Amino acid sequence: MGRPRKLPETEAIDIALRLFWKQGYDRTSVADLSAALGVGPSSLYNAFGSKQELFRRAIEHYAATYTTFIDHALERDLDVEAAVRGLLREATMVYASPDSPPGCAVMQSAGAASPDDSEAAAITLEVKAEVERRLALLIERASESHGTPLSAPPKLLAKYLNGTLRGLSQLVIDGADLEELMAICDVAAGACVAGST
């Protein structure tokens, strides 16, 4: 009988990510993960310590791999509306990609549980907070660079946009039309600028 296969760590984390993304943290069992990775539960625990730690690593991998739309927005010198529109549209295309499960893994995998009651929600809250911080930075920079008056303080707009990203993620899962989703991105971007609505 041959030795059990040993996946490279990054490949194993990506497989686990897609399972958590599709099924959610709570509905993904250690048996599910073991089967997907082709290893026994003891090997999984030896490699990652716990289901929770594997989830943390998977979400970190998602943030580094699939949320580059924030980096792209920060790299461009655009006014607030154009920067936010581009970021939201790019995020929507990630959420709607046929190459991965629908929606955002950070937004969907932990469900709607409170961070006080859910390990997964506590882990994803850290990522959401970092996204929010970077959204505020983007808005502040774009406003200062182009003299754009904002409809609210950058931190408040960042919370609004974080909520918009969550809504877009869910709408993709619900099967919303892409053209309609892009129109939502445009409305949300316009709402960030004072006097644009």
PDB file of C-alpha atoms in Angstrom:
ATOM      1  CA  MET A   1       0.000   0.000   0.000  1.00  0.00           C
ATOM      2  CA  GLY A   2       1.384   3.407  -0.991  1.00  0.00           C
ATOM      3  CA  ARG A   3       2.122   6.240   1.379  1.00  0.00           C
ATOM      4  CA  PRO A   4      -0.669   8.797   1.824  1.00  0.00           C
ATOM      5  CA  ARG A   5      -0.184  11.809  -0.386  1.00  0.00           C
ATOM      6  CA  LYS A   6       1.206  14.989   1.101  1.00  0.00           C
ATOM      7  CA  LEU A   7       0.004  18.176  -0.541  1.00  0.00           C
ATOM      8  CA  PRO A   8       2.169  21.281  -0.596  1.00  0.00           C
ATOM      9  CA  GLU A   9       0.977  23.550   2.206  1.00  0.00           C
ATOM     10  CA  THR A  10      -0.218  26.364  -0.071  1.00  0.00           C
ATOM     11  CA  GLU A  11      -2.246  23.910  -2.161  1.00  0.00           C
ATOM     12  CA  ALA A  12      -3.773  22.384   0.972  1.00  0.00           C
ATOM     13  CA  ILE A  13      -4.722  25.830   2.289  1.00  0.00           C
ATOM     14  CA  ASP A  14      -6.299  26.760  -1.050  1.00  0.00           C
ATOM     15  CA  ILE A  15      -8.369  23.558  -1.086  1.00  0.00           C
ATOM     16  CA  ALA A  16      -9.499  24.210   2.487  1.00  0.00           C
ATOM     17  CA  LEU A  17     -10.323  27.822   1.619  1.00  0.00           C
ATOM     18  CA  ARG A  18     -12.619  26.768  -1.212  1.00  0.00           C
ATOM     19  CA  LEU A  19     -14.405  24.310   1.049  1.00  0.00           C
ATOM     20  CA  PHE A  20     -14.930  26.900   3.802  1.00  0.00           C
ATOM     21  CA  TRP A  21     -15.948  29.443   1.133  1.00  0.00           C
ATOM     22  CA  LYS A  22     -18.550  27.126  -0.355  1.00  0.00           C
ATOM     23  CA  GLN A  23     -19.938  25.497   2.789  1.00  0.00           C
ATOM     24  CA  GLY A  24     -19.122  27.964   5.576  1.00  0.00           C
ATOM     25  CA  TYR A  25     -16.992  27.298   8.635  1.00  0.00           C
ATOM     26  CA  ASP A  26     -19.664  25.681  10.784  1.00  0.00           C
ATOM     27  CA  ARG A  27     -20.899  23.298   8.087  1.00  0.00           C
ATOM     28  CA  THR A  28     -17.379  22.173   7.166  1.00  0.00           C
ATOM     29  CA  SER A  29     -16.283  19.270   9.346  1.00  0.00           C
ATOM     30  CA  VAL A  30     -12.789  17.947   9.966  1.00  0.00           C
ATOM     31  CA  ALA A  31     -13.922  14.852   8.033  1.00  0.00           C
ATOM     32  CA  ASP A  32     -14.846  17.079   5.056  1.00  0.00           C
ATOM     33  CA  LEU A  33     -11.448  18.769   5.168  1.00  0.00           C
ATOM     34  CA  SER A  34      -9.603  15.465   5.518  1.00  0.00           C
ATOM     35  CA  ALA A  35     -11.453  14.009   2.539  1.00  0.00           C
ATOM     36  CA  ALA A  36     -10.809  17.093   0.388  1.00  0.00           C
ATOM     37  CA  LEU A  37      -7.109  17.111   1.285  1.00  0.00           C
ATOM     38  CA  GLY A  38      -6.714  13.348   0.977  1.00  0.00           C
ATOM     39  CA  VAL A  39      -5.229  12.985   4.449  1.00  0.00           C
ATOM     40  CA  GLY A  40      -6.379  11.521   7.741  1.00  0.00           C
ATOM     41  CA  PRO A  41      -7.653  13.758  10.552  1.00  0.00           C
ATOM     42  CA  SER A  42      -4.473  13.178  12.562  1.00  0.00           C
ATOM     43  CA  SER A  43      -2.343  14.408   9.639  1.00  0.00           C
ATOM     44  CA  LEU A  44      -4.542  17.488   9.336  1.00  0.00           C
ATOM     45  CA  TYR A  45      -4.129  18.243  13.057  1.00  0.00           C
ATOM     46  CA  ASN A  46      -0.384  17.619  12.857  1.00  0.00           C
ATOM     47  CA  ALA A  47      -0.066  20.044   9.938  1.00  0.00           C
ATOM     48  CA  PHE A  48      -2.381  22.838  11.119  1.00  0.00           C
ATOM     49  CA  GLY A  49      -3.123  22.265  14.794  1.00  0.00           C
ATOM     50  CA  SER A  50      -6.885  22.681  14.568  1.00  0.00           C
ATOM     51  CA  LYS A  51      -9.773  23.379  12.225  1.00  0.00           C
ATOM     52  CA  GLN A  52      -9.809  26.943  13.564  1.00  0.00           C
ATOM     53  CA  GLU A  53      -6.145  27.494  12.713  1.00  0.00           C
ATOM     54  CA  LEU A  54      -6.611  26.054   9.235  1.00  0.00           C
ATOM     55  CA  PHE A  55      -9.531  28.443   8.760  1.00  0.00           C
ATOM     56  CA  ARG A  56      -7.391  31.377   9.899  1.00  0.00           C
ATOM     57  CA  ARG A  57      -4.675  30.404   7.421  1.00  0.00           C
ATOM     58  CA  ALA A  58      -7.278  29.975   4.656  1.00  0.00           C
ATOM     59  CA  ILE A  59      -8.779  33.421   5.306  1.00  0.00           C
ATOM     60  CA  GLU A  60      -5.314  35.016   5.371  1.00  0.00           C
ATOM     61  CA  HIS A  61      -4.641  33.308   2.036  1.00  0.00           C
ATOM     62  CA  TYR A  62      -7.927  34.668   0.657  1.00  0.00           C
ATOM     63  CA  ALA A  63      -7.137  38.198   1.824  1.00  0.00           C
ATOM     64  CA  ALA A  64      -3.682  38.084   0.212  1.00  0.00           C
ATOM     65  CA  THR A  65      -4.858  36.472  -3.031  1.00  0.00           C
ATOM     66  CA  TYR A  66      -8.390  37.656  -3.752  1.00  0.00           C
ATOM     67  CA  THR A  67      -8.630  41.170  -2.284  1.00  0.00           C
ATOM     68  CA  THR A  68      -5.947  42.774  -4.440  1.00  0.00           C
ATOM     69  CA  PHE A  69      -8.635  45.156  -5.734  1.00  0.00           C
ATOM     70  CA  ILE A  70      -7.868  47.320  -2.680  1.00  0.00           C
ATOM     71  CA  ASP A  71      -4.161  47.420  -3.592  1.00  0.00           C
ATOM     72  CA  HIS A  72      -5.051  48.313  -7.178  1.00  0.00           C
ATOM     73  CA  ALA A  73      -7.248  51.195  -6.000  1.00  0.00           C
ATOM     74  CA  LEU A  74      -4.535  52.500  -3.656  1.00  0.00           C
ATOM     75  CA  GLU A  75      -1.955  52.402  -6.462  1.00  0.00           C
ATOM     76  CA  ARG A  76      -3.997  54.612  -8.800  1.00  0.00           C
ATOM     77  CA  ASP A  77      -4.257  58.383  -8.570  1.00  0.00           C
ATOM     78  CA  LEU A  78      -8.011  58.709  -9.086  1.00  0.00           C
ATOM     79  CA  ASP A  79     -10.636  60.975  -7.579  1.00  0.00           C
ATOM     80  CA  VAL A  80     -12.839  59.508  -4.870  1.00  0.00           C
ATOM     81  CA  GLU A  81     -15.761  58.476  -7.054  1.00  0.00           C
ATOM     82  CA  ALA A  82     -13.589  56.838  -9.719  1.00  0.00           C
ATOM     83  CA  ALA A  83     -11.424  55.070  -7.116  1.00  0.00           C
ATOM     84  CA  VAL A  84     -14.406  53.675  -5.228  1.00  0.00           C
ATOM     85  CA  ARG A  85     -16.257  52.723  -8.412  1.00  0.00           C
ATOM     86  CA  GLY A  86     -13.212  50.833  -9.707  1.00  0.00           C
ATOM     87  CA  LEU A  87     -12.680  49.048  -6.390  1.00  0.00           C
ATOM     88  CA  LEU A  88     -16.315  47.975  -6.058  1.00  0.00           C
ATOM     89  CA  ARG A  89     -16.541  46.844  -9.674  1.00  0.00           C
ATOM     90  CA  GLU A  90     -13.326  44.826  -9.401  1.00  0.00           C
ATOM     91  CA  ALA A  91     -14.525  43.251  -6.143  1.00  0.00           C
ATOM     92  CA  THR A  92     -17.806  42.319  -7.818  1.00  0.00           C
ATOM     93  CA  MET A  93     -15.945  40.590 -10.640  1.00  0.00           C
ATOM     94  CA  VAL A  94     -13.969  38.590  -8.043  1.00  0.00           C
ATOM     95  CA  TYR A  95     -17.204  37.641  -6.273  1.00  0.00           C
ATOM     96  CA  ALA A  96     -18.821  36.612  -9.567  1.00  0.00           C
ATOM     97  CA  SER A  97     -15.821  34.747 -11.027  1.00  0.00           C
ATOM     98  CA  PRO A  98     -16.710  31.304 -12.413  1.00  0.00           C
ATOM     99  CA  ASP A  99     -13.283  30.075 -11.230  1.00  0.00           C
ATOM    100  CA  SER A 100     -14.208  30.183  -7.538  1.00  0.00           C
ATOM    101  CA  PRO A 101     -17.246  29.830  -5.282  1.00  0.00           C
ATOM    102  CA  PRO A 102     -19.605  32.816  -5.514  1.00  0.00           C
ATOM    103  CA  GLY A 103     -19.366  35.772  -3.173  1.00  0.00           C
ATOM    104  CA  CYS A 104     -16.632  36.809  -0.771  1.00  0.00           C
ATOM    105  CA  ALA A 105     -15.061  34.103   1.395  1.00  0.00           C
ATOM    106  CA  VAL A 106     -14.519  36.544   4.269  1.00  0.00           C
ATOM    107  CA  MET A 107     -18.122  37.721   4.204  1.00  0.00           C
ATOM    108  CA  GLN A 108     -19.742  34.321   3.606  1.00  0.00           C
ATOM    109  CA  SER A 109     -17.698  31.691   5.426  1.00  0.00           C
ATOM    110  CA  ALA A 110     -18.431  32.907   8.956  1.00  0.00           C
ATOM    111  CA  GLY A 111     -22.142  33.495   8.372  1.00  0.00           C
ATOM    112  CA  ALA A 112     -23.938  36.169  10.369  1.00  0.00           C
ATOM    113  CA  ALA A 113     -22.770  35.038  13.811  1.00  0.00           C
ATOM    114  CA  SER A 114     -21.383  37.421  16.418  1.00  0.00           C
ATOM    115  CA  PRO A 115     -17.601  37.389  16.969  1.00  0.00           C
ATOM    116  CA  ASP A 116     -18.393  36.683  20.641  1.00  0.00           C
ATOM    117  CA  ASP A 117     -20.194  33.464  19.713  1.00  0.00           C
ATOM    118  CA  SER A 118     -18.212  32.198  16.730  1.00  0.00           C
ATOM    119  CA  GLU A 119     -14.532  31.400  16.200  1.00  0.00           C
ATOM    120  CA  ALA A 120     -14.926  31.992  12.482  1.00  0.00           C
ATOM    121  CA  ALA A 121     -16.635  35.360  12.938  1.00  0.00           C
ATOM    122  CA  ALA A 122     -13.852  36.510  15.255  1.00  0.00           C
ATOM    123  CA  ILE A 123     -11.235  35.547  12.667  1.00  0.00           C
ATOM    124  CA  THR A 124     -13.016  37.228   9.757  1.00  0.00           C
ATOM    125  CA  LEU A 125     -13.662  40.342  11.854  1.00  0.00           C
ATOM    126  CA  GLU A 126      -9.900  40.974  11.886  1.00  0.00           C
ATOM    127  CA  VAL A 127      -9.800  40.901   8.080  1.00  0.00           C
ATOM    128  CA  LYS A 128     -12.896  43.108   7.756  1.00  0.00           C
ATOM    129  CA  ALA A 129     -11.316  45.649  10.112  1.00  0.00           C
ATOM    130  CA  GLU A 130      -8.168  45.756   7.969  1.00  0.00           C
ATOM    131  CA  VAL A 131     -10.246  46.171   4.806  1.00  0.00           C
ATOM    132  CA  GLU A 132     -12.124  49.017   6.481  1.00  0.00           C
ATOM    133  CA  ARG A 133      -8.876  50.704   7.534  1.00  0.00           C
ATOM    134  CA  ARG A 134      -7.547  50.547   3.985  1.00  0.00           C
ATOM    135  CA  LEU A 135     -10.822  51.811   2.517  1.00  0.00           C
ATOM    136  CA  ALA A 136     -10.635  54.841   4.813  1.00  0.00           C
ATOM    137  CA  LEU A 137      -7.046  55.427   3.710  1.00  0.00           C
ATOM    138  CA  LEU A 138      -8.072  55.228   0.043  1.00  0.00           C
ATOM    139  CA  ILE A 139     -10.926  57.708   0.495  1.00  0.00           C
ATOM    140  CA  GLU A 140      -8.819  60.130   2.508  1.00  0.00           C
ATOM    141  CA  ARG A 141      -5.935  60.054   0.010  1.00  0.00           C
ATOM    142  CA  ALA A 142      -8.176  60.448  -3.031  1.00  0.00           C
ATOM    143  CA  SER A 143     -10.100  63.297  -1.408  1.00  0.00           C
ATOM    144  CA  GLU A 144      -6.937  65.178  -0.450  1.00  0.00           C
ATOM    145  CA  SER A 145      -5.227  64.545  -3.786  1.00  0.00           C
ATOM    146  CA  HIS A 146      -8.151  65.777  -5.870  1.00  0.00           C
ATOM    147  CA  GLY A 147      -9.816  68.223  -3.467  1.00  0.00           C
ATOM    148  CA  THR A 148     -13.009  66.164  -3.468  1.00  0.00           C
ATOM    149  CA  PRO A 149     -15.566  67.068  -0.787  1.00  0.00           C
ATOM    150  CA  LEU A 150     -16.812  63.961   0.979  1.00  0.00           C
ATOM    151  CA  SER A 151     -20.387  63.214   1.988  1.00  0.00           C
ATOM    152  CA  ALA A 152     -19.176  61.878   5.375  1.00  0.00           C
ATOM    153  CA  PRO A 153     -15.883  61.338   7.241  1.00  0.00           C
ATOM    154  CA  PRO A 154     -13.557  58.733   5.638  1.00  0.00           C
ATOM    155  CA  LYS A 155     -13.991  56.231   8.497  1.00  0.00           C
ATOM    156  CA  LEU A 156     -17.776  56.348   8.203  1.00  0.00           C
ATOM    157  CA  LEU A 157     -17.617  55.992   4.410  1.00  0.00           C
ATOM    158  CA  ALA A 158     -15.279  53.021   4.863  1.00  0.00           C
ATOM    159  CA  LYS A 159     -17.915  51.323   7.054  1.00  0.00           C
ATOM    160  CA  TYR A 160     -20.550  52.094   4.443  1.00  0.00           C
ATOM    161  CA  LEU A 161     -18.381  50.588   1.703  1.00  0.00           C
ATOM    162  CA  ASN A 162     -17.634  47.515   3.823  1.00  0.00           C
ATOM    163  CA  GLY A 163     -21.394  47.035   4.098  1.00  0.00           C
ATOM    164  CA  THR A 164     -21.712  47.562   0.355  1.00  0.00           C
ATOM    165  CA  LEU A 165     -19.100  44.858  -0.290  1.00  0.00           C
ATOM    166  CA  ARG A 166     -21.037  42.463   1.960  1.00  0.00           C
ATOM    167  CA  GLY A 167     -24.243  43.275   0.101  1.00  0.00           C
ATOM    168  CA  LEU A 168     -22.607  42.785  -3.291  1.00  0.00           C
ATOM    169  CA  SER A 169     -21.253  39.431  -2.140  1.00  0.00           C
ATOM    170  CA  GLN A 170     -24.708  38.264  -1.096  1.00  0.00           C
ATOM    171  CA  LEU A 171     -26.337  39.599  -4.269  1.00  0.00           C
ATOM    172  CA  VAL A 172     -23.867  37.597  -6.374  1.00  0.00           C
ATOM    173  CA  ILE A 173     -24.801  34.469  -4.414  1.00  0.00           C
ATOM    174  CA  ASP A 174     -28.484  35.288  -4.921  1.00  0.00           C
ATOM    175  CA  GLY A 175     -27.892  35.380  -8.683  1.00  0.00           C
ATOM    176  CA  ALA A 176     -28.233  39.126  -9.296  1.00  0.00           C
ATOM    177  CA  ASP A 177     -27.612  40.378 -12.824  1.00  0.00           C
ATOM    178  CA  LEU A 178     -24.051  41.667 -13.376  1.00  0.00           C
ATOM    179  CA  GLU A 179     -25.248  44.861 -15.053  1.00  0.00           C
ATOM    180  CA  GLU A 180     -27.432  45.611 -12.041  1.00  0.00           C
ATOM    181  CA  LEU A 181     -24.520  44.916  -9.692  1.00  0.00           C
ATOM    182  CA  MET A 182     -22.314  47.351 -11.596  1.00  0.00           C
ATOM    183  CA  ALA A 183     -25.036  49.992 -11.339  1.00  0.00           C
ATOM    184  CA  ILE A 184     -25.057  49.476  -7.558  1.00  0.00           C
ATOM    185  CA  CYS A 185     -21.283  50.022  -7.540  1.00  0.00           C
ATOM    186  CA  ASP A 186     -21.768  53.308  -9.379  1.00  0.00           C
ATOM    187  CA  VAL A 187     -24.485  54.506  -6.973  1.00  0.00           C
ATOM    188  CA  ALA A 188     -22.348  53.630  -3.941  1.00  0.00           C
ATOM    189  CA  ALA A 189     -19.328  55.420  -5.408  1.00  0.00           C
ATOM    190  CA  GLY A 190     -21.372  58.535  -6.092  1.00  0.00           C
ATOM    191  CA  ALA A 191     -22.759  58.499  -2.539  1.00  0.00           C
ATOM    192  CA  CYS A 192     -19.248  59.068  -1.184  1.00  0.00           C
ATOM    193  CA  VAL A 193     -18.977  62.515  -2.768  1.00  0.00           C
ATOM    194  CA  ALA A 194     -20.747  65.521  -1.244  1.00  0.00           C
ATOM    195  CA  GLY A 195     -23.485  66.942  -3.450  1.00  0.00           C
ATOM    196  CA  SER A 196     -23.353  64.162  -6.044  1.00  0.00           C
ATOM    197  CA  THR A 197     -26.835  62.805  -5.287  1.00  0.00           C
TER     198      THR A 197
END
